Each structure stands twice: as C-alpha cells, then as structure tokens.
PDB file of C-alpha atoms and ligand atoms in Angstrom:
ATOM      1  CA  MET L1095     127.120 -22.182  84.401  1.00 71.00           C
ATOM      2  CA  SER L1096     123.858 -23.246  82.714  1.00 90.00           C
ATOM      3  CA  VAL L1097     122.143 -26.485  83.516  1.00 97.00           C
ATOM      4  CA  VAL L1098     122.988 -28.997  80.783  1.00 98.00           C
ATOM      5  CA  SER L1099     120.415 -31.634  79.875  1.00 98.00           C
ATOM      6  CA  LEU L1100     121.042 -34.518  77.494  1.00 98.00           C
ATOM      7  CA  VAL L1101     118.046 -36.067  75.730  1.00 98.00           C
ATOM      8  CA  THR L1102     118.233 -39.251  73.656  1.00 98.00           C
ATOM      9  CA  GLY L1103     115.737 -39.968  70.908  1.00 98.00           C
ATOM     10  CA  ALA L1104     115.796 -36.207  70.419  1.00 98.00           C
ATOM     11  CA  GLY L1105     115.069 -36.346  66.707  1.00 98.00           C
ATOM     12  CA  SER L1106     111.394 -37.217  67.054  1.00 98.00           C
ATOM     13  CA  GLY L1107     108.283 -37.395  69.203  1.00 98.00           C
ATOM     14  CA  ILE L1108     108.721 -37.332  72.975  1.00 98.00           C
ATOM     15  CA  GLY L1109     112.468 -36.682  72.781  1.00 98.00           C
ATOM     16  CA  ALA L1110     112.095 -33.648  70.494  1.00 98.00           C
ATOM     17  CA  ALA L1111     109.280 -32.244  72.659  1.00 98.00           C
ATOM     18  CA  THR L1112     111.357 -32.790  75.813  1.00 98.00           C
ATOM     19  CA  CYS L1113     114.238 -30.838  74.262  1.00 98.00           C
ATOM     20  CA  ARG L1114     111.885 -27.921  73.600  1.00 98.00           C
ATOM     21  CA  VAL L1115     110.411 -27.977  77.124  1.00 98.00           C
ATOM     22  CA  LEU L1116     113.825 -28.121  78.819  1.00 98.00           C
ATOM     23  CA  ALA L1117     115.183 -25.303  76.633  1.00 98.00           C
ATOM     24  CA  GLU L1118     112.142 -23.151  77.462  1.00 97.00           C
ATOM     25  CA  ARG L1119     113.071 -23.315  81.150  1.00 97.00           C
ATOM     26  CA  GLY L1120     116.623 -22.256  80.282  1.00 97.00           C
ATOM     27  CA  ASP L1121     118.622 -25.497  80.019  1.00 98.00           C
ATOM     28  CA  ARG L1122     121.396 -25.969  77.470  1.00 98.00           C
ATOM     29  CA  VAL L1123     120.101 -29.077  75.685  1.00 98.00           C
ATOM     30  CA  VAL L1124     122.089 -31.835  74.000  1.00 98.00           C
ATOM     31  CA  CYS L1125     119.972 -33.507  71.313  1.00 98.00           C
ATOM     32  CA  VAL L1126     121.139 -37.101  70.804  1.00 98.00           C
ATOM     33  CA  ASP L1127     119.742 -39.474  68.185  1.00 98.00           C
ATOM     34  CA  ILE L1128     120.962 -42.363  66.045  1.00 98.00           C
ATOM     35  CA  ASP L1129     119.592 -40.292  63.153  1.00 98.00           C
ATOM     36  CA  ALA L1130     122.071 -37.399  63.315  1.00 98.00           C
ATOM     37  CA  ASP L1131     120.080 -35.334  60.787  1.00 98.00           C
ATOM     38  CA  SER L1132     116.930 -35.492  62.878  1.00 98.00           C
ATOM     39  CA  ALA L1133     118.906 -34.585  66.017  1.00 98.00           C
ATOM     40  CA  GLN L1134     120.263 -31.578  64.124  1.00 98.00           C
ATOM     41  CA  ARG L1135     116.754 -30.556  62.996  1.00 98.00           C
ATOM     42  CA  THR L1136     115.614 -30.502  66.631  1.00 98.00           C
ATOM     43  CA  ALA L1137     118.748 -28.607  67.688  1.00 98.00           C
ATOM     44  CA  ASP L1138     118.136 -26.039  64.927  1.00 98.00           C
ATOM     45  CA  GLU L1139     114.819 -25.083  66.529  1.00 96.00           C
ATOM     46  CA  VAL L1140     115.929 -25.242  70.169  1.00 97.00           C
ATOM     47  CA  ASP L1141     117.901 -22.209  71.374  1.00 94.00           C
ATOM     48  CA  GLY L1142     121.391 -22.910  72.710  1.00 93.00           C
ATOM     49  CA  SER L1143     121.304 -26.624  71.992  1.00 97.00           C
ATOM     50  CA  ILE L1144     123.778 -28.891  70.244  1.00 97.00           C
ATOM     51  CA  ALA L1145     123.182 -32.094  68.266  1.00 98.00           C
ATOM     52  CA  VAL L1146     125.132 -35.315  68.634  1.00 97.00           C
ATOM     53  CA  GLY L1147     124.607 -38.443  66.525  1.00 98.00           C
ATOM     54  CA  ALA L1148     124.904 -41.551  68.700  1.00 98.00           C
ATOM     55  CA  ASP L1149     123.506 -45.061  68.891  1.00 98.00           C
ATOM     56  CA  VAL L1150     122.389 -45.763  72.469  1.00 98.00           C
ATOM     57  CA  THR L1151     123.273 -49.447  72.086  1.00 98.00           C
ATOM     58  CA  ASP L1152     126.913 -48.494  71.531  1.00 98.00           C
ATOM     59  CA  ALA L1153     128.805 -47.689  74.751  1.00 98.00           C
ATOM     60  CA  ALA L1154     131.685 -46.051  72.858  1.00 98.00           C
ATOM     61  CA  ASP L1155     129.266 -43.757  71.007  1.00 96.00           C
ATOM     62  CA  LEU L1156     127.742 -42.644  74.303  1.00 97.00           C
ATOM     63  CA  GLU L1157     131.113 -42.113  75.946  1.00 97.00           C
ATOM     64  CA  ARG L1158     132.096 -39.915  73.004  1.00 96.00           C
ATOM     65  CA  ALA L1159     128.815 -38.006  73.255  1.00 96.00           C
ATOM     66  CA  VAL L1160     129.242 -37.388  76.984  1.00 97.00           C
ATOM     67  CA  THR L1161     132.881 -36.342  76.555  1.00 96.00           C
ATOM     68  CA  THR L1162     131.846 -33.890  73.822  1.00 93.00           C
ATOM     69  CA  VAL L1163     129.190 -32.413  76.096  1.00 96.00           C
ATOM     70  CA  VAL L1164     131.526 -32.035  79.064  1.00 97.00           C
ATOM     71  CA  GLU L1165     134.171 -30.406  76.854  1.00 95.00           C
ATOM     72  CA  GLN L1166     131.790 -28.058  75.028  1.00 94.00           C
ATOM     73  CA  LEU L1167     129.260 -27.212  77.740  1.00 96.00           C
ATOM     74  CA  GLY L1168     131.236 -27.802  80.942  1.00 96.00           C
ATOM     75  CA  GLY L1169     129.251 -30.663  82.448  1.00 97.00           C
ATOM     76  CA  ILE L1170     126.072 -32.698  82.343  1.00 98.00           C
ATOM     77  CA  HIS L1171     123.322 -32.354  84.947  1.00 98.00           C
ATOM     78  CA  ASN L1172     120.216 -34.053  83.591  1.00 98.00           C
ATOM     79  CA  VAL L1173     119.466 -36.924  81.243  1.00 98.00           C
ATOM     80  CA  VAL L1174     116.179 -38.030  79.704  1.00 99.00           C
ATOM     81  CA  THR L1175     116.348 -41.315  77.787  1.00 99.00           C
ATOM     82  CA  CYS L1176     113.659 -41.163  75.107  1.00 98.00           C
ATOM     83  CA  ALA L1177     115.377 -43.336  72.461  1.00 98.00           C
ATOM     84  CA  GLY L1178     113.243 -46.388  71.923  1.00 98.00           C
ATOM     85  CA  ILE L1179     111.688 -48.689  69.356  1.00 98.00           C
ATOM     86  CA  GLU L1180     108.499 -50.677  69.154  1.00 97.00           C
ATOM     87  CA  ILE L1181     107.984 -53.675  66.878  1.00 96.00           C
ATOM     88  CA  GLY L1182     104.763 -55.595  67.450  1.00 94.00           C
ATOM     89  CA  GLY L1183     104.075 -59.241  66.787  1.00 95.00           C
ATOM     90  CA  HIS L1184     102.322 -62.210  68.359  1.00 97.00           C
ATOM     91  CA  ALA L1185     104.572 -64.056  70.817  1.00 98.00           C
ATOM     92  CA  LEU L1186     104.247 -67.250  68.760  1.00 98.00           C
ATOM     93  CA  ASP L1187     105.806 -65.499  65.767  1.00 98.00           C
ATOM     94  CA  VAL L1188     108.380 -62.984  67.060  1.00 98.00           C
ATOM     95  CA  GLU L1189     111.866 -63.676  65.703  1.00 98.00           C
ATOM     96  CA  PRO L1190     114.682 -63.953  68.276  1.00 98.00           C
ATOM     97  CA  GLU L1191     116.619 -61.125  66.555  1.00 98.00           C
ATOM     98  CA  THR L1192     113.583 -58.830  66.847  1.00 98.00           C
ATOM     99  CA  PHE L1193     113.125 -59.642  70.527  1.00 98.00           C
ATOM    100  CA  ARG L1194     116.817 -59.041  71.238  1.00 98.00           C
ATOM    101  CA  ARG L1195     116.905 -55.796  69.233  1.00 98.00           C
ATOM    102  CA  ILE L1196     113.995 -54.298  71.193  1.00 98.00           C
ATOM    103  CA  LEU L1197     115.622 -55.185  74.512  1.00 98.00           C
ATOM    104  CA  ASP L1198     118.952 -53.887  73.256  1.00 98.00           C
ATOM    105  CA  VAL L1199     117.652 -50.425  72.328  1.00 98.00           C
ATOM    106  CA  ASN L1200     115.067 -49.964  75.072  1.00 98.00           C
ATOM    107  CA  VAL L1201     116.807 -51.561  78.068  1.00 99.00           C
ATOM    108  CA  THR L1202     120.534 -51.754  77.292  1.00 98.00           C
ATOM    109  CA  GLY L1203     120.345 -48.351  75.579  1.00 99.00           C
ATOM    110  CA  SER L1204     118.746 -46.775  78.661  1.00 99.00           C
ATOM    111  CA  PHE L1205     121.372 -48.411  80.869  1.00 99.00           C
ATOM    112  CA  LEU L1206     124.365 -47.354  78.771  1.00 98.00           C
ATOM    113  CA  THR L1207     123.106 -43.779  78.497  1.00 98.00           C
ATOM    114  CA  ALA L1208     122.522 -43.517  82.240  1.00 98.00           C
ATOM    115  CA  GLN L1209     125.866 -45.132  83.033  1.00 98.00           C
ATOM    116  CA  ALA L1210     127.896 -42.844  80.751  1.00 98.00           C
ATOM    117  CA  ALA L1211     126.186 -39.717  82.097  1.00 98.00           C
ATOM    118  CA  ALA L1212     126.331 -40.826  85.735  1.00 98.00           C
ATOM    119  CA  ARG L1213     130.077 -41.430  85.463  1.00 98.00           C
ATOM    120  CA  ALA L1214     130.522 -37.814  84.312  1.00 98.00           C
ATOM    121  CA  MET L1215     128.235 -36.579  87.118  1.00 98.00           C
ATOM    122  CA  ARG L1216     130.190 -38.595  89.695  1.00 98.00           C
ATOM    123  CA  ASP L1217     133.534 -37.357  88.365  1.00 98.00           C
ATOM    124  CA  ALA L1218     132.302 -33.764  88.603  1.00 98.00           C
ATOM    125  CA  SER L1219     130.827 -34.385  92.092  1.00 98.00           C
ATOM    126  CA  HIS L1220     127.751 -32.247  91.362  1.00 97.00           C
ATOM    127  CA  GLY L1221     125.029 -34.898  91.341  1.00 98.00           C
ATOM    128  CA  GLY L1222     122.306 -34.949  88.752  1.00 98.00           C
ATOM    129  CA  SER L1223     118.966 -36.312  87.656  1.00 98.00           C
ATOM    130  CA  ILE L1224     118.172 -39.079  85.198  1.00 99.00           C
ATOM    131  CA  VAL L1225     114.728 -39.858  83.803  1.00 99.00           C
ATOM    132  CA  LEU L1226     114.115 -43.099  81.938  1.00 99.00           C
ATOM    133  CA  ILE L1227     111.134 -43.230  79.600  1.00 99.00           C
ATOM    134  CA  GLY L1228     109.289 -46.461  80.252  1.00 98.00           C
ATOM    135  CA  SER L1229     105.649 -46.879  79.287  1.00 98.00           C
ATOM    136  CA  LEU L1230     102.295 -47.786  80.713  1.00 98.00           C
ATOM    137  CA  ASN L1231     103.549 -51.186  79.503  1.00 98.00           C
ATOM    138  CA  SER L1232     106.105 -51.040  82.327  1.00 98.00           C
ATOM    139  CA  GLN L1233     103.142 -52.112  84.481  1.00 98.00           C
ATOM    140  CA  ALA L1234     100.443 -53.390  82.126  1.00 98.00           C
ATOM    141  CA  ALA L1235     100.797 -55.866  79.266  1.00 97.00           C
ATOM    142  CA  LEU L1236      99.068 -55.651  75.909  1.00 94.00           C
ATOM    143  CA  PRO L1237      98.583 -58.516  73.446  1.00 95.00           C
ATOM    144  CA  GLY L1238     100.938 -58.723  70.470  1.00 95.00           C
ATOM    145  CA  ALA L1239     103.719 -56.787  72.165  1.00 96.00           C
ATOM    146  CA  SER L1240     105.705 -59.295  74.246  1.00 98.00           C
ATOM    147  CA  ALA L1241     109.148 -57.913  73.409  1.00 98.00           C
ATOM    148  CA  TYR L1242     108.126 -54.287  73.925  1.00 98.00           C
ATOM    149  CA  VAL L1243     106.284 -55.059  77.170  1.00 98.00           C
ATOM    150  CA  ALA L1244     109.273 -57.052  78.467  1.00 98.00           C
ATOM    151  CA  SER L1245     111.585 -54.190  77.573  1.00 98.00           C
ATOM    152  CA  LYS L1246     109.457 -51.577  79.323  1.00 98.00           C
ATOM    153  CA  GLY L1247     109.093 -53.745  82.427  1.00 98.00           C
ATOM    154  CA  GLY L1248     112.882 -53.936  82.328  1.00 99.00           C
ATOM    155  CA  VAL L1249     113.211 -50.150  82.078  1.00 99.00           C
ATOM    156  CA  LEU L1250     111.099 -49.748  85.222  1.00 99.00           C
ATOM    157  CA  MET L1251     113.238 -52.054  87.356  1.00 99.00           C
ATOM    158  CA  LEU L1252     116.432 -50.747  85.753  1.00 99.00           C
ATOM    159  CA  GLY L1253     115.485 -47.271  86.900  1.00 99.00           C
ATOM    160  CA  LYS L1254     114.867 -48.420  90.451  1.00 99.00           C
ATOM    161  CA  ALA L1255     118.188 -50.303  90.549  1.00 99.00           C
ATOM    162  CA  LEU L1256     120.077 -47.298  89.172  1.00 99.00           C
ATOM    163  CA  ALA L1257     118.405 -45.077  91.777  1.00 99.00           C
ATOM    164  CA  LEU L1258     119.941 -47.245  94.506  1.00 99.00           C
ATOM    165  CA  ASP L1259     123.421 -47.378  92.961  1.00 99.00           C
ATOM    166  CA  PHE L1260     123.566 -43.673  92.122  1.00 99.00           C
ATOM    167  CA  ALA L1261     121.961 -42.196  95.255  1.00 98.00           C
ATOM    168  CA  PRO L1262     125.269 -42.010  97.190  1.00 98.00           C
ATOM    169  CA  HIS L1263     126.524 -39.731  94.387  1.00 98.00           C
ATOM    170  CA  GLY L1264     123.536 -37.391  94.651  1.00 98.00           C
ATOM    171  CA  ILE L1265     122.142 -38.654  91.353  1.00 99.00           C
ATOM    172  CA  ARG L1266     118.375 -39.206  91.285  1.00 99.00           C
ATOM    173  CA  VAL L1267     116.795 -41.675  88.837  1.00 99.00           C
ATOM    174  CA  ASN L1268     113.083 -41.832  88.046  1.00 99.00           C
ATOM    175  CA  ILE L1269     110.930 -43.513  85.432  1.00 99.00           C
ATOM    176  CA  ILE L1270     108.064 -41.977  83.445  1.00 99.00           C
ATOM    177  CA  GLY L1271     105.355 -44.238  82.053  1.00 98.00           C
ATOM    178  CA  PRO L1272     103.783 -42.460  79.098  1.00 98.00           C
ATOM    179  CA  GLY L1273     100.435 -43.649  77.852  1.00 98.00           C
ATOM    180  CA  VAL L1274      99.418 -43.396  74.210  1.00 97.00           C
ATOM    181  CA  THR L1275     101.249 -40.310  72.948  1.00 98.00           C
ATOM    182  CA  ASP L1276     100.817 -38.585  69.610  1.00 98.00           C
ATOM    183  CA  THR L1277     104.211 -39.224  67.962  1.00 98.00           C
ATOM    184  CA  PRO L1278     105.483 -40.959  64.817  1.00 97.00           C
ATOM    185  CA  MET L1279     105.715 -44.196  66.863  1.00 96.00           C
ATOM    186  CA  SER L1280     101.954 -44.255  67.421  1.00 96.00           C
ATOM    187  CA  ALA L1281     100.941 -42.436  64.221  1.00 95.00           C
ATOM    188  CA  ALA L1282      99.737 -45.526  62.329  1.00 92.00           C
ATOM    189  CA  THR L1283      97.561 -46.624  65.257  1.00 91.00           C
ATOM    190  CA  LEU L1284      96.106 -43.167  65.861  1.00 94.00           C
ATOM    191  CA  ALA L1285      95.407 -42.683  62.129  1.00 94.00           C
ATOM    192  CA  ASP L1286      93.340 -45.876  61.971  1.00 92.00           C
ATOM    193  CA  PRO L1287      89.867 -45.081  63.397  1.00 93.00           C
ATOM    194  CA  GLU L1288      89.178 -48.669  64.471  1.00 90.00           C
ATOM    195  CA  ARG L1289      92.558 -49.266  66.108  1.00 88.00           C
ATOM    196  CA  SER L1290      92.707 -45.857  67.730  1.00 93.00           C
ATOM    197  CA  ALA L1291      89.194 -46.320  69.195  1.00 91.00           C
ATOM    198  CA  ILE L1292      90.386 -49.496  70.968  1.00 88.00           C
ATOM    199  CA  PHE L1293      93.092 -47.466  72.720  1.00 91.00           C
ATOM    200  CA  LEU L1294      91.212 -44.201  73.252  1.00 94.00           C
ATOM    201  CA  ASP L1295      88.249 -46.033  74.834  1.00 95.00           C
ATOM    202  CA  ARG L1296      90.622 -47.276  77.554  1.00 96.00           C
ATOM    203  CA  ILE L1297      91.946 -43.829  78.453  1.00 97.00           C
ATOM    204  CA  PRO L1298      89.909 -42.108  81.185  1.00 97.00           C
ATOM    205  CA  LEU L1299      90.877 -38.665  79.844  1.00 98.00           C
ATOM    206  CA  GLY L1300      89.709 -39.853  76.411  1.00 96.00           C
ATOM    207  CA  ARG L1301      92.635 -38.657  74.313  1.00 97.00           C
ATOM    208  CA  ALA L1302      96.255 -39.327  73.472  1.00 97.00           C
ATOM    209  CA  ALA L1303      98.964 -37.277  75.186  1.00 98.00           C
ATOM    210  CA  ASP L1304     100.704 -34.429  73.455  1.00 98.00           C
ATOM    211  CA  PRO L1305     104.442 -35.265  73.608  1.00 98.00           C
ATOM    212  CA  ALA L1306     105.071 -31.994  75.457  1.00 98.00           C
ATOM    213  CA  GLU L1307     102.957 -33.361  78.336  1.00 98.00           C
ATOM    214  CA  ILE L1308     105.567 -36.104  78.762  1.00 99.00           C
ATOM    215  CA  GLY L1309     108.362 -33.533  78.413  1.00 99.00           C
ATOM    216  CA  ARG L1310     106.863 -31.416  81.191  1.00 98.00           C
ATOM    217  CA  ALA L1311     106.817 -34.420  83.531  1.00 99.00           C
ATOM    218  CA  ALA L1312     110.502 -34.946  82.709  1.00 99.00           C
ATOM    219  CA  ALA L1313     111.123 -31.262  83.405  1.00 98.00           C
ATOM    220  CA  PHE L1314     109.528 -31.623  86.841  1.00 98.00           C
ATOM    221  CA  LEU L1315     111.534 -34.747  87.724  1.00 99.00           C
ATOM    222  CA  THR L1316     114.775 -33.050  86.671  1.00 98.00           C
ATOM    223  CA  SER L1317     113.982 -29.893  88.656  1.00 98.00           C
ATOM    224  CA  ALA L1318     114.800 -28.892  92.226  1.00 98.00           C
ATOM    225  CA  ASP L1319     111.094 -29.355  93.011  1.00 98.00           C
ATOM    226  CA  ALA L1320     111.728 -33.117  92.762  1.00 98.00           C
ATOM    227  CA  SER L1321     114.867 -33.040  94.922  1.00 98.00           C
ATOM    228  CA  TYR L1322     113.657 -35.831  97.268  1.00 98.00           C
ATOM    229  CA  ILE L1323     112.158 -38.055  94.551  1.00 99.00           C
ATOM    230  CA  THR L1324     114.217 -40.997  93.364  1.00 99.00           C
ATOM    231  CA  GLY L1325     113.359 -44.534  92.285  1.00 99.00           C
ATOM    232  CA  ALA L1326     109.794 -43.442  91.510  1.00 99.00           C
ATOM    233  CA  PHE L1327     107.527 -44.440  88.626  1.00 99.00           C
ATOM    234  CA  LEU L1328     105.320 -41.634  87.321  1.00 99.00           C
ATOM    235  CA  PRO L1329     102.572 -42.697  84.912  1.00 98.00           C
ATOM    236  CA  VAL L1330     101.622 -39.924  82.475  1.00 98.00           C
ATOM    237  CA  ASP L1331      98.870 -41.908  80.847  1.00 98.00           C
ATOM    238  CA  GLY L1332      95.564 -40.036  81.101  1.00 98.00           C
ATOM    239  CA  GLY L1333      94.538 -42.450  83.851  1.00 98.00           C
ATOM    240  CA  TRP L1334      94.999 -45.768  81.975  1.00 98.00           C
ATOM    241  CA  LEU L1335      96.820 -47.500  84.856  1.00 98.00           C
ATOM    242  CA  ALA L1336      94.305 -46.267  87.423  1.00 97.00           C
ATOM    243  CA  LYS L1337      91.704 -48.752  86.159  1.00 92.00           C
TER     244      LYS L1337
HETATM  245  N1  NAD W1359     104.381 -42.785  71.470  1.00 95.78           N
HETATM  246  C1  NAD W1359     103.810 -43.482  72.430  1.00 95.78           C
HETATM  247  O1  NAD W1359     102.567 -43.720  72.416  1.00 95.78           O
HETATM  248  C2  NAD W1359     104.640 -43.998  73.574  1.00 95.78           C
HETATM  249  C3  NAD W1359     103.963 -44.547  74.683  1.00 95.78           C
HETATM  250  C4  NAD W1359     104.706 -45.025  75.754  1.00 95.78           C
HETATM  251  C5  NAD W1359     106.087 -44.965  75.714  1.00 95.78           C
HETATM  252  N2  NAD W1359     106.713 -44.449  74.632  1.00 95.78           N
HETATM  253  C6  NAD W1359     108.177 -44.444  74.644  1.00 95.78           C
HETATM  254  O2  NAD W1359     108.658 -43.121  74.522  1.00 95.78           O
HETATM  255  C7  NAD W1359     109.951 -43.155  73.901  1.00 95.78           C
HETATM  256  C8  NAD W1359     109.932 -42.189  72.718  1.00 95.78           C
HETATM  257  O3  NAD W1359     108.958 -42.654  71.799  1.00 95.78           O
HETATM  258  P1  NAD W1359     108.337 -41.740  70.640  1.00 95.78           P
HETATM  259  O4  NAD W1359     106.903 -42.044  70.613  1.00 95.78           O
HETATM  260  O5  NAD W1359     108.819 -40.359  70.775  1.00 95.78           O
HETATM  261  O6  NAD W1359     109.004 -42.467  69.382  1.00 95.78           O
HETATM  262  P2  NAD W1359     109.623 -41.887  68.021  1.00 95.78           P
HETATM  263  O7  NAD W1359     109.738 -43.071  67.136  1.00 95.78           O
HETATM  264  O8  NAD W1359     108.859 -40.697  67.575  1.00 95.78           O
HETATM  265  O9  NAD W1359     111.083 -41.409  68.476  1.00 95.78           O
HETATM  266  C9  NAD W1359     112.065 -42.309  68.884  1.00 95.78           C
HETATM  267  C10 NAD W1359     113.429 -41.715  68.549  1.00 95.78           C
HETATM  268  O10 NAD W1359     114.428 -42.634  69.066  1.00 95.78           O
HETATM  269  C11 NAD W1359     115.470 -42.694  68.101  1.00 95.78           C
HETATM  270  N3  NAD W1359     116.208 -43.949  68.261  1.00 95.78           N
HETATM  271  C12 NAD W1359     115.783 -45.204  67.955  1.00 95.78           C
HETATM  272  N4  NAD W1359     116.764 -46.090  68.172  1.00 95.78           N
HETATM  273  C13 NAD W1359     117.838 -45.386  68.621  1.00 95.78           C
HETATM  274  C14 NAD W1359     119.151 -45.746  68.992  1.00 95.78           C
HETATM  275  N5  NAD W1359     119.581 -47.026  68.941  1.00 95.78           N
HETATM  276  N6  NAD W1359     120.001 -44.783  69.412  1.00 95.78           N
HETATM  277  C15 NAD W1359     119.594 -43.480  69.458  1.00 95.78           C
HETATM  278  N7  NAD W1359     118.365 -43.079  69.092  1.00 95.78           N
HETATM  279  C16 NAD W1359     117.493 -44.023  68.667  1.00 95.78           C
HETATM  280  C17 NAD W1359     114.757 -42.613  66.753  1.00 95.78           C
HETATM  281  O11 NAD W1359     115.658 -42.256  65.705  1.00 95.78           O
HETATM  282  C18 NAD W1359     113.684 -41.569  67.042  1.00 95.78           C
HETATM  283  O12 NAD W1359     114.147 -40.261  66.755  1.00 95.78           O
HETATM  284  C19 NAD W1359     110.190 -44.614  73.506  1.00 95.78           C
HETATM  285  O13 NAD W1359     110.974 -45.235  74.488  1.00 95.78           O
HETATM  286  C20 NAD W1359     108.803 -45.209  73.503  1.00 95.78           C
HETATM  287  O14 NAD W1359     108.824 -46.594  73.750  1.00 95.78           O
HETATM  288  C21 NAD W1359     106.029 -43.955  73.556  1.00 95.78           C
END
C-alpha cells in the first residue's frame, strides 16, 4: 500500500508546493482546501492525488474528508497542516471577530485536522506523522500582527501538546516555522520594494523562501529519517530566528 499524505491549504502556496514534493517521493497525496476548485487544480498537476474541499474550522468537514481518504486510499499516514490566514492590524484597532477568526483557522483548524487524522491512525494501529505549519512568528513577534502572532505561538505549543498525547500511538507531531515565503499570502509585501526590503534585510540568507523549501522540510519530518523526532520546532527561515 502507498503512503498516503493529507495536506491542508493545498490550493495555494506552501500547501500546493508540499503536495508536489510529497508526490515526487511517491506518496498518494490528498489535497484539502476550503476552496475546492483550487484543491482540484493542485490535484490535477500532482500524479495520483485526490482533491477534497473542506473547511479546517469544521470538525464534521474534516471527519468526512478523513473517512473519504480511508475509504478511497486505504489509510492515512502523514498530515501537513498548511491551511492558514493572515490579517494584519494594529492591536489597538483589531476587531474581536478578526482576532477570533485568525485563531479559529490557524489554531483550531490545525487541532481539528490533527485530531481527525490521528483518530484514523490510531484506529488503524499503524502510527503516523503530523506536521503543523507555524511561523517564525511562533517564536518572534512583529508589530501590527497580534492576532497572527498569537495564533502561531498557539500552533507551536499545540504541536508539542499533541506530540505528548499521540506518542503512545506511534504518531509523531512536529512544527515547522517558515520565514518569509514567496506565496500569495506574502505577495503584496514582496511586491512592494520598501516593505519587502524591511523583511529581506532581516534575513541572513537575504531572500524569501521558495515554498518547495518548506515542503521539503515537511517531507523530511514525515519520513523514516525523522523516526525519533517528535515535539520539535524546525525553523525554515533563512536564519531569521538565529539573530
Ligand atoms: N507565506 C509566508 O511568508 C508564510 C510565512 C510563515 C508561515 N506561513 C504559514 O504557512 C501556511 C500557508 O501559507 P501560504 O503562504 O501558503 O498561504 P496561501 O494564502 O498561499 O495559502 C493558504 C491556503 O489555505 C487555504 N485556507 C484558508 N482558510 C482555510 C480553511 N478554513 N480551511 C481550509 N483551507 C483554508 C486557502 O484557501 C489557501 O489555499 C499558513 O499557515 C501561513 O500562516 C506563511
């Protein structure tokens, strides 16, 4: 049976790149996104993959997605949670609904995805690997991003807590902290010479990441080479957090 890997946020950016990287190493990939059309577009270009439309804030949606995967592909071995949103705003001005929405997608969505998949892994007794996509903001704050920073700090500690709960079932959980990555989420910043210079000047490697560089870190953490790694935070940030 092939290794089956489920990726959320698969319709764009880091999620789409992760689908491609995992398929290149031979995984059957499940492309999950709230935007079902974009999930399908990724699936169309990734050999052997399937697309599932699902909202990661909706537990029933995720349960349905996982059931579909188990029925169609025979099981689920790896998960990478790339679904996420970023809405900036000074902390004096952020609306409560905005703050809650960011935590709902980024933290609750990561939790519900991991929980649904881990239940299937436990039921099948074959273990598995889960990678949560945090951010360099899991460890370092930036101005004008209180909700996003809080959510990514939450993702980091969520991942560690899940690692403890899931370890007895042979399920590893790790967290990747991408730095500035060239995706639609960061496109406006990177397209603005002044704003992008503020970020690029802080990156020791002097450039944004290609989304595939995040995908390859996820591929490592979901591989047998990482079999004794759980509860770890891996920055993939061009050295930002080293300063
Ligand atoms: N791009 C960066 O510079 C950067 C840096 C650090 C961390 N990250 C994180 O990486 C992850 C992926 O970001 P990206 O840059 O690829 O963004 P992106 O906007 O290109 O892609 C995000 C995807 O998530 C999907 N999504 C949003 N809400 C969803 C929901 N409720 N249910 C299911 N899918 C949903 C979107 O439809 C989209 O396809 C995010 O968690 C983001 O916070 C990005």
